[in-house]
mmCIF file of C-alpha atoms in Angstrom:
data_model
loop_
_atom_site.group_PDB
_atom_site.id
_atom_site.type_symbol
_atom_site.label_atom_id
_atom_site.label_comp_id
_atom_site.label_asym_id
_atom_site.label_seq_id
_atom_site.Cartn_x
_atom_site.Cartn_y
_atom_site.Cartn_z
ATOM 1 C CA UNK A 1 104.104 123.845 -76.133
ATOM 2 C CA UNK A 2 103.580 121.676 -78.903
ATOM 3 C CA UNK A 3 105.793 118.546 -78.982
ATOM 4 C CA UNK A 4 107.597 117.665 -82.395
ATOM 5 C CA UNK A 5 107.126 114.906 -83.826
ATOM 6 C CA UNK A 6 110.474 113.641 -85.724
ATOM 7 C CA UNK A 7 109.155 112.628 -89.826
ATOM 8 C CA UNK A 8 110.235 109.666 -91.109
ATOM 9 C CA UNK A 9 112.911 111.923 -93.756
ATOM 10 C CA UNK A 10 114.472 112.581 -90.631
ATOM 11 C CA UNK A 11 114.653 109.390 -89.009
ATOM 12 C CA UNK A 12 116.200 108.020 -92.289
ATOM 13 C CA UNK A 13 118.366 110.669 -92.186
ATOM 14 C CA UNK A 14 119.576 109.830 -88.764
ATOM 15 C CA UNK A 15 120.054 106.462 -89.314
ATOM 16 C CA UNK A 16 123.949 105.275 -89.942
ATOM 17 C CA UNK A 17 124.436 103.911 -93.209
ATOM 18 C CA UNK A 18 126.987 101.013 -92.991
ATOM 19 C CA UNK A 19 128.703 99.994 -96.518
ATOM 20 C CA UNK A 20 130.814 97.053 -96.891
ATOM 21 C CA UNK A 21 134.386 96.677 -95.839
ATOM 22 C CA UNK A 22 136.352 97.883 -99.651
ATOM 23 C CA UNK A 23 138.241 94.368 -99.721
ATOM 24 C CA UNK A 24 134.462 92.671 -100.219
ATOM 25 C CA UNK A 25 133.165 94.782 -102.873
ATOM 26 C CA UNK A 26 136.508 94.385 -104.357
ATOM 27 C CA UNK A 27 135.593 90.897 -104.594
ATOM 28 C CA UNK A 28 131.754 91.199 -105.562
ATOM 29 C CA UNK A 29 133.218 93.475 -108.541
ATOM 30 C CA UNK A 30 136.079 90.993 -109.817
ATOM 31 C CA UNK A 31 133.108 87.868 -109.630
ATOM 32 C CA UNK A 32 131.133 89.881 -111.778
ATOM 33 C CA UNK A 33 133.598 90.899 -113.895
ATOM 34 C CA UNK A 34 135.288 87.339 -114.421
ATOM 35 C CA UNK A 35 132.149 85.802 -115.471
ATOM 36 C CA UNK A 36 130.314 88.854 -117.302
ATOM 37 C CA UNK A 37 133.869 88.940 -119.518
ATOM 38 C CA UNK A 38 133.264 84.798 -120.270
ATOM 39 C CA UNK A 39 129.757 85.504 -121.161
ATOM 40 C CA UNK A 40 130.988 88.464 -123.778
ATOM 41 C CA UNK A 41 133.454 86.046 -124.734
ATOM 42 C CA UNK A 42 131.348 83.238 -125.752
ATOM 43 C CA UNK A 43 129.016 85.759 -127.793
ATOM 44 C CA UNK A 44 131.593 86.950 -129.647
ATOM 45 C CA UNK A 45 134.019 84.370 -130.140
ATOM 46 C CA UNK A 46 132.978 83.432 -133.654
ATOM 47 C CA UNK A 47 133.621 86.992 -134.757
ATOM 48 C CA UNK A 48 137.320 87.325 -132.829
ATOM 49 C CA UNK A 49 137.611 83.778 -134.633
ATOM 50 C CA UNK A 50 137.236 85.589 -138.153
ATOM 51 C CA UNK A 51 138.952 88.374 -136.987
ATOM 52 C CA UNK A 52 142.450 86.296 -136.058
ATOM 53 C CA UNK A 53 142.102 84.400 -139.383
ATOM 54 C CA UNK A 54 142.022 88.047 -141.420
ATOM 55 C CA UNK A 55 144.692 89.036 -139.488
ATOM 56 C CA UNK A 56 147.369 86.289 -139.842
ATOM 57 C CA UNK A 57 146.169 85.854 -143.709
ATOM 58 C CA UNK A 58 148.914 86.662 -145.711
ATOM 59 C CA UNK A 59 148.589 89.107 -148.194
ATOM 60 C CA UNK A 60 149.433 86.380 -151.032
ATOM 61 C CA UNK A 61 146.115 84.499 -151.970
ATOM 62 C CA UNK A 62 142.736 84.797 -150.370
ATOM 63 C CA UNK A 63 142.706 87.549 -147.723
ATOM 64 C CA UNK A 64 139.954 89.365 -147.858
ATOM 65 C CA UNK A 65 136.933 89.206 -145.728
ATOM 66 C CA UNK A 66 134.318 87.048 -148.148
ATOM 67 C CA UNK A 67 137.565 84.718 -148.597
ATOM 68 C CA UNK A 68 138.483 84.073 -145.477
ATOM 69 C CA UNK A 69 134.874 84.108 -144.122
ATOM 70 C CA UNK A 70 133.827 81.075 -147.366
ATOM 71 C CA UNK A 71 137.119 79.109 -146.569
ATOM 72 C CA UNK A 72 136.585 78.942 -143.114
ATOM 73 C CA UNK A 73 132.618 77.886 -143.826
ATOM 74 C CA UNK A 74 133.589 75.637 -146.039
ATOM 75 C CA UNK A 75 136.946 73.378 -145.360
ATOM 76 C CA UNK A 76 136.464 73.709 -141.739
ATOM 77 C CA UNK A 77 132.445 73.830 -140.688
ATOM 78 C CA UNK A 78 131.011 76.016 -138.339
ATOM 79 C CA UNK A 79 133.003 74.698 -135.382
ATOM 80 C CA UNK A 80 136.309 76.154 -136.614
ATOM 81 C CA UNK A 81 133.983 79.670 -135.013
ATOM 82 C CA UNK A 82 134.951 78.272 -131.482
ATOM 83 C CA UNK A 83 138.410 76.920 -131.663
ATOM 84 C CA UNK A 84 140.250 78.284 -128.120
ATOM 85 C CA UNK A 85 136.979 78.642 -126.663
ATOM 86 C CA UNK A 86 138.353 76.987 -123.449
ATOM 87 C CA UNK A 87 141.462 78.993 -123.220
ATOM 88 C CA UNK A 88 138.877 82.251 -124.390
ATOM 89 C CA UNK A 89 137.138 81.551 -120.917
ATOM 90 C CA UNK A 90 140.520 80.955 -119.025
ATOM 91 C CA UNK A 91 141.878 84.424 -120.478
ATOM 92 C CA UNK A 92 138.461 86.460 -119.009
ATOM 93 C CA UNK A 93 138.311 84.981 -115.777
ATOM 94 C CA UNK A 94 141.544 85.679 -115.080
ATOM 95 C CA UNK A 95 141.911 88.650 -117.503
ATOM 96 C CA UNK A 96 138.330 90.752 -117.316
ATOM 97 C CA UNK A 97 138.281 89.850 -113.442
ATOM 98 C CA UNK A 98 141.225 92.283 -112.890
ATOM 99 C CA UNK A 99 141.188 94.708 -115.897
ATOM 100 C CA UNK A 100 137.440 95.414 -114.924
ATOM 101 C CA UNK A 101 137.255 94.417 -111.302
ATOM 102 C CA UNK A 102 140.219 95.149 -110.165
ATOM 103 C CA UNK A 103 139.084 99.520 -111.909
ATOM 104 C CA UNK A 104 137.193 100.900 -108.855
ATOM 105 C CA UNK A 105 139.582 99.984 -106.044
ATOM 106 C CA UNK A 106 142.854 101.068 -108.523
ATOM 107 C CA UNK A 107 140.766 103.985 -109.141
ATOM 108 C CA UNK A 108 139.853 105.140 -105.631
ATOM 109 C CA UNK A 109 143.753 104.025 -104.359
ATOM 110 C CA UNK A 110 145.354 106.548 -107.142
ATOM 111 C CA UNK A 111 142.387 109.559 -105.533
ATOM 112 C CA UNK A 112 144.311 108.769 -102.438
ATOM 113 C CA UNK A 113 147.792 108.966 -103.916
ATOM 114 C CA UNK A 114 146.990 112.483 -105.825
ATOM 115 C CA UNK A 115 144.482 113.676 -102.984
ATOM 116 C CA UNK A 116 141.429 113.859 -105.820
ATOM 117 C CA UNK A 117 137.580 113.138 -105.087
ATOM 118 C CA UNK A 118 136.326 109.687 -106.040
ATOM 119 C CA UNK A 119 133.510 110.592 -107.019
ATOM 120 C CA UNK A 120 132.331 109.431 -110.452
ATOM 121 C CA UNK A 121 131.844 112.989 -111.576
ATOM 122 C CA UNK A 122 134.759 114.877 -110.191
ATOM 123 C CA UNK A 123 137.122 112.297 -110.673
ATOM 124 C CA UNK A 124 139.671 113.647 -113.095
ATOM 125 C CA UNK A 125 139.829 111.966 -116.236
ATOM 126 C CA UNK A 126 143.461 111.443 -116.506
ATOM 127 C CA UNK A 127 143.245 109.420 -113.076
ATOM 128 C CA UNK A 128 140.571 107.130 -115.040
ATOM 129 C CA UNK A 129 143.006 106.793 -118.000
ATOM 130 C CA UNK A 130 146.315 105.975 -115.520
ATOM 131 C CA UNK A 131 143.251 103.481 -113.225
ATOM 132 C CA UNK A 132 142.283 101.657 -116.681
ATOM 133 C CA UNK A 133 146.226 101.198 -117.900
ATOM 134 C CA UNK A 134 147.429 99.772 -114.442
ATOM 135 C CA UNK A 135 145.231 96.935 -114.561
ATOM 136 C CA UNK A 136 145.257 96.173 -118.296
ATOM 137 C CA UNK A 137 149.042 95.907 -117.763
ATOM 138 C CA UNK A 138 148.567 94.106 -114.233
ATOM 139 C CA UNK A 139 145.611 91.992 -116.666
ATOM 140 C CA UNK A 140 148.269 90.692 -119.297
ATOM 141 C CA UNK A 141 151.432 90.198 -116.715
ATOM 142 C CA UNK A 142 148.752 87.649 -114.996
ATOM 143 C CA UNK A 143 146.768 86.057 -118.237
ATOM 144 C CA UNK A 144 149.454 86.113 -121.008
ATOM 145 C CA UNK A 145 149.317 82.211 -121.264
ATOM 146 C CA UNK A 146 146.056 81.775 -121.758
ATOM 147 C CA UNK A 147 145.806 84.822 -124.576
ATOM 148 C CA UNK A 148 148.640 82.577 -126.693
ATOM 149 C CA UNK A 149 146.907 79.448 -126.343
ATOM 150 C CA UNK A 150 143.443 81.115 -127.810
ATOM 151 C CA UNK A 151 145.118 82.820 -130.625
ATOM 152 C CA UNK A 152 146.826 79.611 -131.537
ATOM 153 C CA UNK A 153 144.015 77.564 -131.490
ATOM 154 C CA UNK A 154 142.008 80.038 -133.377
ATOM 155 C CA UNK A 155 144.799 80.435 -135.969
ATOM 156 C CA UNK A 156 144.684 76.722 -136.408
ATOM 157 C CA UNK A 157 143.396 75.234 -139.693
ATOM 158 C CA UNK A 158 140.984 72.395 -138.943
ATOM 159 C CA UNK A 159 140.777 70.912 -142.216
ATOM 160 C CA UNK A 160 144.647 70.287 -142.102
ATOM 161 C CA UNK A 161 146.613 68.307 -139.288
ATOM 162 C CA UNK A 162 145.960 70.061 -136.241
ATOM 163 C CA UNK A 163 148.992 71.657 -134.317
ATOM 164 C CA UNK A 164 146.759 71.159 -130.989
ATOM 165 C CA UNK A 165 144.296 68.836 -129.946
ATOM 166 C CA UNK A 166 142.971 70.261 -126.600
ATOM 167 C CA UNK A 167 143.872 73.013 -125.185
ATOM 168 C CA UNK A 168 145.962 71.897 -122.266
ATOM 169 C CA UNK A 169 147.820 70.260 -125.308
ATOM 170 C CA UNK A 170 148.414 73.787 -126.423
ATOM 171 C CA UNK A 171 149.644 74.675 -122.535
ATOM 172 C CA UNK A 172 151.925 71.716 -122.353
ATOM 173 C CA UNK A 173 153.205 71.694 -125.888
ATOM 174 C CA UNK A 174 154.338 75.463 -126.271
ATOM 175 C CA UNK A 175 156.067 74.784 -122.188
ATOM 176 C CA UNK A 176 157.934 72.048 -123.516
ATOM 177 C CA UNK A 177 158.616 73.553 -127.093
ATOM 178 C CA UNK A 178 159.513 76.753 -125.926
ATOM 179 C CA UNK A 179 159.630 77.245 -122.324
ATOM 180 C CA UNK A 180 158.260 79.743 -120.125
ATOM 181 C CA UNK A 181 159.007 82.479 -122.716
ATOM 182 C CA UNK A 182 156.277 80.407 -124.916
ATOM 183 C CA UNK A 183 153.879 80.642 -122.617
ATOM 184 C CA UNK A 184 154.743 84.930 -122.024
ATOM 185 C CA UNK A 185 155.143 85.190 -126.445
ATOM 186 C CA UNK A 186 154.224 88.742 -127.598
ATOM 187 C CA UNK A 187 153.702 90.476 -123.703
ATOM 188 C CA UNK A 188 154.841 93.966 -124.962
ATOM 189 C CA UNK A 189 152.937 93.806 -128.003
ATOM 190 C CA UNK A 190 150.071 92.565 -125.456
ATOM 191 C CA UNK A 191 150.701 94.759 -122.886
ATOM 192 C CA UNK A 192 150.362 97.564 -125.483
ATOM 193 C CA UNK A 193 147.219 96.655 -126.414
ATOM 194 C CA UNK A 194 146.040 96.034 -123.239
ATOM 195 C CA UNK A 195 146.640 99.316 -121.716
ATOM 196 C CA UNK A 196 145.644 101.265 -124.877
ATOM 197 C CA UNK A 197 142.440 99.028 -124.807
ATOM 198 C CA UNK A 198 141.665 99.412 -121.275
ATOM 199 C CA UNK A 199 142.231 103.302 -121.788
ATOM 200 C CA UNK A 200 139.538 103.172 -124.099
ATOM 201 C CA UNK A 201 137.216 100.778 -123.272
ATOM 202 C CA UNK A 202 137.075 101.082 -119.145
ATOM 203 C CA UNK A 203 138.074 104.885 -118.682
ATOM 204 C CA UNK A 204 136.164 106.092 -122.116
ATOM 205 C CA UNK A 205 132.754 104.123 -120.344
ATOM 206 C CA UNK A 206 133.000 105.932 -117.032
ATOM 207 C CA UNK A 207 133.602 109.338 -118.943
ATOM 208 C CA UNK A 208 131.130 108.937 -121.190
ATOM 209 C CA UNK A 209 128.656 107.266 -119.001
ATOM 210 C CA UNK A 210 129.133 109.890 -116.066
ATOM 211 C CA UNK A 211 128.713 112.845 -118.669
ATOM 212 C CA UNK A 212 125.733 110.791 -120.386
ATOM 213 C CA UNK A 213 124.191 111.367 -116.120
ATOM 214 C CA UNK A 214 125.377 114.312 -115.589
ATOM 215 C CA UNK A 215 123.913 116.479 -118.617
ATOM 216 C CA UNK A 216 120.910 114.591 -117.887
ATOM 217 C CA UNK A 217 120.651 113.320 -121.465
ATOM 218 C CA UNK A 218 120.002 109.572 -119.386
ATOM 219 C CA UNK A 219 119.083 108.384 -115.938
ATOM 220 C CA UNK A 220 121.373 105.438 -114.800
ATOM 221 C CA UNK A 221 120.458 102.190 -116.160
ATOM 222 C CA UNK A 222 119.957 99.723 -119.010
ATOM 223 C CA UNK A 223 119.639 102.154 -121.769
ATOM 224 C CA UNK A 224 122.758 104.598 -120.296
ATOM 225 C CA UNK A 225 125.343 101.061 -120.041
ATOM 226 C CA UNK A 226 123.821 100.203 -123.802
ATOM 227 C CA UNK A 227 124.813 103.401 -125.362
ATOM 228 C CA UNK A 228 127.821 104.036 -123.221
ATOM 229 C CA UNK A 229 129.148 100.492 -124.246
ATOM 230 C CA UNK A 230 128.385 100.978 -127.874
ATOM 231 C CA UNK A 231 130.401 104.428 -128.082
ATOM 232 C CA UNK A 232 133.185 103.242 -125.987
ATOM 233 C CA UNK A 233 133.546 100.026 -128.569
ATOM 234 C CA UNK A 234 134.013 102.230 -132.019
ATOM 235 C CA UNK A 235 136.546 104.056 -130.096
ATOM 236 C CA UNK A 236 138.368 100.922 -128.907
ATOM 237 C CA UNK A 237 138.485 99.774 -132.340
ATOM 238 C CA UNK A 238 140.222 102.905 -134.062
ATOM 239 C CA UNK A 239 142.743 103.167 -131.193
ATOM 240 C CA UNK A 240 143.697 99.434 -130.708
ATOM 241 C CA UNK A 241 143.092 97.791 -134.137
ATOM 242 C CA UNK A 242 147.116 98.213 -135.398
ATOM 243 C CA UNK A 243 148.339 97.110 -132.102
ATOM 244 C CA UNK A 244 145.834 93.691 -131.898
ATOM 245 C CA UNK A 245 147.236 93.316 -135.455
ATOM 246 C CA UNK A 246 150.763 93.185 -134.804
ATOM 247 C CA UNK A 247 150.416 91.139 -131.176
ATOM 248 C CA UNK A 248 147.892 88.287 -133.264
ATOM 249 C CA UNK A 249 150.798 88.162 -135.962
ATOM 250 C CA UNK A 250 153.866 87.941 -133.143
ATOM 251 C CA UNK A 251 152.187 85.680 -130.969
ATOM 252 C CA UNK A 252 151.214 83.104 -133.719
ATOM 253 C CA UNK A 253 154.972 82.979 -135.443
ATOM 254 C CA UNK A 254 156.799 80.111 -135.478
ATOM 255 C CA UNK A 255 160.020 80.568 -133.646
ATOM 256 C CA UNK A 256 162.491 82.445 -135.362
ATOM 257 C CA UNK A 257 159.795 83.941 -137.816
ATOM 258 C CA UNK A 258 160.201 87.774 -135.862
ATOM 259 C CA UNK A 259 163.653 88.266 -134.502
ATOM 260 C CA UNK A 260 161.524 91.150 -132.357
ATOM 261 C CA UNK A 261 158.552 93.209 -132.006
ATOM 262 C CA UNK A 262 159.699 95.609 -134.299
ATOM 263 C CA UNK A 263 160.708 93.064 -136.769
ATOM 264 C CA UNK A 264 157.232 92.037 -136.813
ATOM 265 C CA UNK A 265 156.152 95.623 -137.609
ATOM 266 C CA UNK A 266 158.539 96.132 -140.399
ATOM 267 C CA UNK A 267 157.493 93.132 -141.912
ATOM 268 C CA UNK A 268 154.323 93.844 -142.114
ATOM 269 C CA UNK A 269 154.748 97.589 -143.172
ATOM 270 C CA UNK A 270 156.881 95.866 -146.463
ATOM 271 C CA UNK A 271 153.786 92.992 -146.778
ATOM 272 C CA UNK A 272 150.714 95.528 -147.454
ATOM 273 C CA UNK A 273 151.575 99.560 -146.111
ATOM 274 C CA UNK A 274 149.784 100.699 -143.439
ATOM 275 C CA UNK A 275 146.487 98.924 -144.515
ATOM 276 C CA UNK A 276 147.620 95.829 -143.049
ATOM 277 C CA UNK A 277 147.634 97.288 -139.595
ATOM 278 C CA UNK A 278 143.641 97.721 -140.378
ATOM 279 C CA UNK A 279 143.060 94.514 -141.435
ATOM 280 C CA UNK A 280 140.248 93.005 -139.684
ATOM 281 C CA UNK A 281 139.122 95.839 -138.462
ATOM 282 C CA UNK A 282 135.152 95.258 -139.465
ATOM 283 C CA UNK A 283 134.712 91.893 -137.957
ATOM 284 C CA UNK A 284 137.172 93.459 -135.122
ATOM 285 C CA UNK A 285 134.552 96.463 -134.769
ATOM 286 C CA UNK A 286 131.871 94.637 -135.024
ATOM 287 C CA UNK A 287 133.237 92.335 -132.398
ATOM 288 C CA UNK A 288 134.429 95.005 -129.822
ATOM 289 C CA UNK A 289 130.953 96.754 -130.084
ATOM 290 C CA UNK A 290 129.266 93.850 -128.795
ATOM 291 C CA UNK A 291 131.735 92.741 -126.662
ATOM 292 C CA UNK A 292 131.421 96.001 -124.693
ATOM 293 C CA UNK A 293 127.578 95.613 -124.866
ATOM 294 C CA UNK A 294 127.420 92.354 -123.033
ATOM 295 C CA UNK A 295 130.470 92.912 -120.476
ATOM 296 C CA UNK A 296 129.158 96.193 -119.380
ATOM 297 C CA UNK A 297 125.337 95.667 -119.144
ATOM 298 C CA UNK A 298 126.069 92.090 -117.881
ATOM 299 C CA UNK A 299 128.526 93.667 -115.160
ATOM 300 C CA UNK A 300 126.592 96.496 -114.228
ATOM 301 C CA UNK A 301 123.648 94.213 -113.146
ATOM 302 C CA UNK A 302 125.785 91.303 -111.546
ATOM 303 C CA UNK A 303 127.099 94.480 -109.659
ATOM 304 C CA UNK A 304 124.266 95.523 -108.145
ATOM 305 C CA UNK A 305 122.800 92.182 -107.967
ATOM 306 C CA UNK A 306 125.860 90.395 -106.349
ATOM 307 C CA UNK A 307 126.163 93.397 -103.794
ATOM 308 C CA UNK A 308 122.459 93.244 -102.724
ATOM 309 C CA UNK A 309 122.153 88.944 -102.642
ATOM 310 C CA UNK A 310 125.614 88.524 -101.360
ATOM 311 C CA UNK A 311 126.840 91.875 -98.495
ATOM 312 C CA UNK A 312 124.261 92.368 -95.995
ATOM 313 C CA UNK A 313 123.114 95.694 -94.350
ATOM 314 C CA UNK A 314 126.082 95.222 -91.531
ATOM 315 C CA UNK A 315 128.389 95.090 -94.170
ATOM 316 C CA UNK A 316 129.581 91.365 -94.156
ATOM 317 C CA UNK A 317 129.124 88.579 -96.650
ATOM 318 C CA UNK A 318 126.174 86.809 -95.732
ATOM 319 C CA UNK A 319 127.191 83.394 -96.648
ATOM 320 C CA UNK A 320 130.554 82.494 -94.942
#
């Protein structure tokens, strides 16, 4: 009788494949989410810069793009493009780490809670939308602080006497001006934004990049995160645009400027009509397009790349 010999398919086959422990990966992903969300930052900041400025202009004098753009050039140089960067950086590594890090174990948690597969294409999509809202609003309870000390320092007219000189300054200044509350200015407007944003951004790129695989229209990889990222930033920008309007203008008011959120709204309904929730919207386009271009290819490859350098084939970090 002839003896058979096992192949090597089925010795693979055979052999146990161990994964690491969920808490790990968990960490892998928020790494590489913290620091590809700095990196997107610091590309983009120049635009968000231009984008705050249209936003808070007033709609009495220069406010239109060229404006605002030549004004900026001009009475404040090319530096005025990074003012917050410091607190920008601060608000990602706290903020991207658990918005985008934080997605996949949220995600797989809420499978278990509704009994639904976790699998990337039979996940439902509403679990991806209620993943993606959880951690933008867990995102903003956690990073609020550092999202009012960048839009202050970005509103912040160089040329004139500056209202902070560093941005711990800006921390210790707004504490001792206006207390905690300072520090927490404009969290429902935030909050908002945050989960409307996540919605679209985080959900709306594992939709569209799990249909993009499925239909076979793309393999998984560099060209797949590229197009998924570009799509999921125009619709970021048509959802979120009014609400990043009205949270820039709240959290840059003096104090008593807004007696409330919807104070701020009405105001600016009587300022300009509804065009003035819009405003900004190119350079903020522009802006979330590449954001999502950097964040998502950069996190997609410090993903795999953390996962394979850092978790060995037992499953355990291999530097301790």
């Amino acid at each position: 009788m002839k003896q058979i010999q096992p192949t090597l398919q089925t010795t693979l086959q055979t052999k146990p494949i161990i994964q690491a422990p969920s808490w790990q990966l968990g960490v892998v992903s928020m790494l590489s989410a913290g620091m590809s969300g700095s990196l997107a930052e610091m590309c983009t900041l120049p635009i968000d810069t231009l984008k705050v400025r249209l936003q808070i202009a007033s709609s009495k004098g220069s406010s239109g793009f060229v404006p605002v753009l030549t004004n900026l050039v001009r009475k404040e140089g090319l530096l005025a493009f990074y003012g917050g960067a410091a607190a920008a950086v601060q608000r990602q590594l706290v903020m991207a780490s658990v918005k985008f890090g934080c997605y996949e174990p949220v995600k797989k948690q809420f499978c278990c809670l509704f009994n639904c597969d976790s699998d990337p294409a039979r996940t439902p999509k509403l679990i991806k939308l209620l993943s993606a809202s959880t951690t933008g609003l867990v995102a903003v309870l956690c990073g609020q602080p550092t999202d009012v000390v960048k839009v202050r320092m970005q509103a912040q007219n160089r040329s004139e006497s500056l209202r902070y000189t560093s941005c711990r300054s800006a921390y210790s200044q707004i504490y001792s001006s206006e207390g905690l509350r300072g520090l927490w200015r404009g969290t429902l407007p935030s909050a908002s934004r945050n989960i409307v944003v996540n919605a679209s951004e985080i959900a709306m790129y594992d939709i569209i990049k799990t249909w993009l695989i499925q239909t076979k229209l793309m393999d998984e990889g560099s060209k797949c995160f590229l197009v998924s990222a570009g799509l999921t930033g125009i619709v970021a920008t048509a959802i979120a645009s009014p609400i990043d309007v009205v949270k820039t203008r709240y959290m840059n008011a003096s104090i008593g400027q807004y007696s409330s959120m919807l104070d701020c709204v009405a105001s600016l309904w009587r300022e300009n009509g509804a065009s003035v929730f819009y405003r900004g919207v190119l350079p903020a386009g522009v802006r979330l397009v590449c954001w999502n271009i950097v964040m998502f290819m950069t996190f997609e490859h410090c993903k795999s790349f953390a996962k394979s350098t850092l978790i060995s084939s037992e499953g355990d970090f291999k530097f301790r």
